[in-house]
Coordinates of N, CA and C in Angstrom, one line a residue:
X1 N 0.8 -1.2 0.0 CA 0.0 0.0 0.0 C 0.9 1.2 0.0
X2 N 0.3 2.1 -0.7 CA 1.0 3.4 -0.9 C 1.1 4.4 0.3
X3 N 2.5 4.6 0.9 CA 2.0 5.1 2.4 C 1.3 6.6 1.9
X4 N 1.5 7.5 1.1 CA 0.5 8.6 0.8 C -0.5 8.7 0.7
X5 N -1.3 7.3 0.5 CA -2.8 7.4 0.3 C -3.5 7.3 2.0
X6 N -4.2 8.3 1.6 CA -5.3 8.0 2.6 C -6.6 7.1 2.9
X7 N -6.5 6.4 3.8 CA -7.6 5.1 3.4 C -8.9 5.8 3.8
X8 N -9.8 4.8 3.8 CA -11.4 5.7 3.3 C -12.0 6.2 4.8
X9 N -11.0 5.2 5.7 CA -11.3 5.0 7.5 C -10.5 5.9 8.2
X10 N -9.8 6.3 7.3 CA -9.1 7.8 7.8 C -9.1 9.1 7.5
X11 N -10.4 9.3 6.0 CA -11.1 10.3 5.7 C -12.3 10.4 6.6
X12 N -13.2 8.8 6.8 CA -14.3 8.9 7.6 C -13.5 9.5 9.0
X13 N -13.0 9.1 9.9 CA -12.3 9.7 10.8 C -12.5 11.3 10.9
X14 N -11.3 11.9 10.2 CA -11.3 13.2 10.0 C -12.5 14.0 9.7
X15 N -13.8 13.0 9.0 CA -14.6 13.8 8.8 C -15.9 14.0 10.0
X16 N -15.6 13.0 10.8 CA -16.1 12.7 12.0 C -15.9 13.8 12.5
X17 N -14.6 13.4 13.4 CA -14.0 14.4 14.6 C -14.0 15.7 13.9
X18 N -14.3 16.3 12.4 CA -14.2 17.5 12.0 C -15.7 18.1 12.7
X19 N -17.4 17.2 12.0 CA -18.3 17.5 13.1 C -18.9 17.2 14.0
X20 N -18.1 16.5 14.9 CA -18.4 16.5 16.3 C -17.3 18.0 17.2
X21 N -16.3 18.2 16.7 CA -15.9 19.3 17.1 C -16.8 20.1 16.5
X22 N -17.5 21.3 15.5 CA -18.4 21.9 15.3 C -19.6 21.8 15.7
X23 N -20.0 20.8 16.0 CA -21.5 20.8 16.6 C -21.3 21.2 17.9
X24 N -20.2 20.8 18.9 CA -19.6 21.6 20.4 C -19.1 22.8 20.4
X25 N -19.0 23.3 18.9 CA -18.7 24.7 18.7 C -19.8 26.0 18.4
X26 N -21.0 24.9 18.3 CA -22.2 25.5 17.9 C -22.4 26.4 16.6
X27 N -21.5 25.8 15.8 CA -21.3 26.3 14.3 C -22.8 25.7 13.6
X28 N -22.9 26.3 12.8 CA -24.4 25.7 12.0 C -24.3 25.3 11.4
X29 N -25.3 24.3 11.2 CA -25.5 22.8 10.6 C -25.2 23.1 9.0
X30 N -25.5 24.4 8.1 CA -25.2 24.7 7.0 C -23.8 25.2 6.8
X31 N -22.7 25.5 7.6 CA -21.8 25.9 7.4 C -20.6 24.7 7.2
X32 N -21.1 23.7 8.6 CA -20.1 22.3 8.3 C -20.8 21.6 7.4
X33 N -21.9 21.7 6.7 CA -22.2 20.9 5.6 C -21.4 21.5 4.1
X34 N -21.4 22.9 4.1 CA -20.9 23.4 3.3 C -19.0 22.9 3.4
X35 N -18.4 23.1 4.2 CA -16.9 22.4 4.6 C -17.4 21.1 4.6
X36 N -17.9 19.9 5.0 CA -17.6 19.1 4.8 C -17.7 18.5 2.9
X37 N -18.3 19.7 1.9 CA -18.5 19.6 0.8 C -17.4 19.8 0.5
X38 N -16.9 21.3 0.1 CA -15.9 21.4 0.2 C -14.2 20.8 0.2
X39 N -14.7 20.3 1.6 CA -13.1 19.9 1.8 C -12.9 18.6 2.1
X40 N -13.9 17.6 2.3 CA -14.0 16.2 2.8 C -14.7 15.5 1.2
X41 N -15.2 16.2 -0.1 CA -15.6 15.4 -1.0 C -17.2 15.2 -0.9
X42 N -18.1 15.9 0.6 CA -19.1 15.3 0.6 C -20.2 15.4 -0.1
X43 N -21.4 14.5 -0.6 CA -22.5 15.1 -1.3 C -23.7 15.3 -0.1
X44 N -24.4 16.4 -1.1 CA -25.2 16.8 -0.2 C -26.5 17.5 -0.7
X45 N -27.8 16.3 -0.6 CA -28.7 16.7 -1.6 C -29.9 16.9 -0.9
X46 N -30.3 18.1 -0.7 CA -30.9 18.5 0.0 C -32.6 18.5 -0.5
X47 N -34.1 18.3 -0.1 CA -34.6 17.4 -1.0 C -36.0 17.7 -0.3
X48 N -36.9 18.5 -0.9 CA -38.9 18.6 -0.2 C -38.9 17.3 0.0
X49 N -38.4 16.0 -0.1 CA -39.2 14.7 0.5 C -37.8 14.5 1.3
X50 N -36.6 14.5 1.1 CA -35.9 13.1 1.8 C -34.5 14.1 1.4
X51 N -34.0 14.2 2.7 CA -32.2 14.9 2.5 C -31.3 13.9 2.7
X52 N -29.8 14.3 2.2 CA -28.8 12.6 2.3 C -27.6 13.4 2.0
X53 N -27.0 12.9 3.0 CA -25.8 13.5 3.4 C -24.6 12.3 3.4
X54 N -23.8 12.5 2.0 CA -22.6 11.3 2.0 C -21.5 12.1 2.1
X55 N -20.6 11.6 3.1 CA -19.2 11.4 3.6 C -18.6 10.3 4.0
X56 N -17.2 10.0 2.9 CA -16.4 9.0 3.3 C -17.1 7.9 3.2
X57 N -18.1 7.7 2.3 CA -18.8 6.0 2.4 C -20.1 6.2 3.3
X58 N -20.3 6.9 4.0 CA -21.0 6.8 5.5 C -22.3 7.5 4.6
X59 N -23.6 7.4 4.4 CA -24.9 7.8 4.1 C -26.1 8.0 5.1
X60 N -26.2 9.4 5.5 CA -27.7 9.5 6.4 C -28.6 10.6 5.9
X61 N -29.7 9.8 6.3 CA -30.8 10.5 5.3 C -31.9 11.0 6.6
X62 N -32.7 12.3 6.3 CA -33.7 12.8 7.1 C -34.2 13.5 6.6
X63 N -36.2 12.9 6.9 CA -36.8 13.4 5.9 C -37.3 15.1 6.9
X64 N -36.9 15.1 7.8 CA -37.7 16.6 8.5 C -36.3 17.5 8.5
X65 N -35.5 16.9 8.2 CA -34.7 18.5 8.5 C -33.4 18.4 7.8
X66 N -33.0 19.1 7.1 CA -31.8 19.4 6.1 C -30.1 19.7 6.4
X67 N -30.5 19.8 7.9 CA -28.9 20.6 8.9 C -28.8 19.7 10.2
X68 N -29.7 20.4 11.1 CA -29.1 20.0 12.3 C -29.4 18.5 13.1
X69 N -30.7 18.2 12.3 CA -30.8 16.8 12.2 C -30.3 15.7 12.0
X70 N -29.9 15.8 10.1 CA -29.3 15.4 9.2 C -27.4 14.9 10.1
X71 N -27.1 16.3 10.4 CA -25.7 16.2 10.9 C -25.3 14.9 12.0
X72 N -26.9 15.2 13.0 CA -26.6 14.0 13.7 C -26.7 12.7 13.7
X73 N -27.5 12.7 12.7 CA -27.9 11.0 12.2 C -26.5 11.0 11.6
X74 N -25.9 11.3 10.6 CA -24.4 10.8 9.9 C -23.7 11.0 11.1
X75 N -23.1 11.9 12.0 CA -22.4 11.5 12.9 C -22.5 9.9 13.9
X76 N -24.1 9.7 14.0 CA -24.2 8.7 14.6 C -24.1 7.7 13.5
X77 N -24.0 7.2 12.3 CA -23.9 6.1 11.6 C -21.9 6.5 11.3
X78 N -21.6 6.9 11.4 CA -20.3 7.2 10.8 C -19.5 6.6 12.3
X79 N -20.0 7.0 13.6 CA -19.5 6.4 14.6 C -20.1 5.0 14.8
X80 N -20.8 4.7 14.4 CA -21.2 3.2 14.4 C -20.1 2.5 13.5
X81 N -19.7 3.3 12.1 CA -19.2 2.9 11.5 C -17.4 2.6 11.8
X82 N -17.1 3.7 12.2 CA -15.9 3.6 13.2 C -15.5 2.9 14.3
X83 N -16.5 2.4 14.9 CA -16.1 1.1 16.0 C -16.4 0.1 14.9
X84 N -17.4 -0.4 14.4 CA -17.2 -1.9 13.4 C -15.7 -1.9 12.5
X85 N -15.3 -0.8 12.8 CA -14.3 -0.8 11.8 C -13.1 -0.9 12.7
X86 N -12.5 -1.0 14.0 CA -12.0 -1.2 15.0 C -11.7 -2.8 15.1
X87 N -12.9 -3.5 14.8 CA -13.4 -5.3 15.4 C -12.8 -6.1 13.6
X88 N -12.5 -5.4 13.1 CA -12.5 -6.4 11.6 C -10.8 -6.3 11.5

C-alpha cells in the first residue's frame, strides 16, 4: 500500500471528529455541511421529501430536517461505522 494514500477509515475519521468538534462549537448545521463539501468530498442533496448527506462512504438521510438533524444522524452512523471498523 502506498504510504501517501489516505484510506477511506481515515477520511471517515477526519470527517467525523471534523463534526463533532463543530456541533460543540455550535457552528451551524449549514456551514459544516458546506466544509464538509468542500473539503472532505461530501455530497449533499438537499430534498422537499428526503435529504442525504454522504461522507467517506458513511450515508444519512432525514426526511424533517436538512442541517441539524441530518448532521446528527451521519455522525451517529459514521461512529457506528468507526467502532465496526476497530473489530475487523
Amino acid at each position: 500500500m502506498n504510504p501517501g494514500l489516505i484510506t477511506r477509515r481515515q477520511k471517515l475519521q477526519a470527517a467525523y471528529d471534523y463534526v463533532v468538534e463543530q456541533q460543540r462549537a455550535d457552528t451551524p448545521a449549514d456551514a459544516i455541511i458546506a466544509h464538509l463539501v468542500a473539503a472532505h468530498g461530501a455530497r449533499h442533496r438537499p430534498n422537499w421529501e428526503t435529504n442525504r448527506l454522504t461522507v467517506a462512504g458513511v450515508t444519512s438521510t432525514c426526511t424533517s430536517d436538512a442541517g441539524v438533524q441530518l448532521l446528527r444522524n451521519w455522525a451517529r452512523n459514521a461512529s457506528l461505522r468507526l467502532i465496526m471498523a476497530n473489530y475487523q
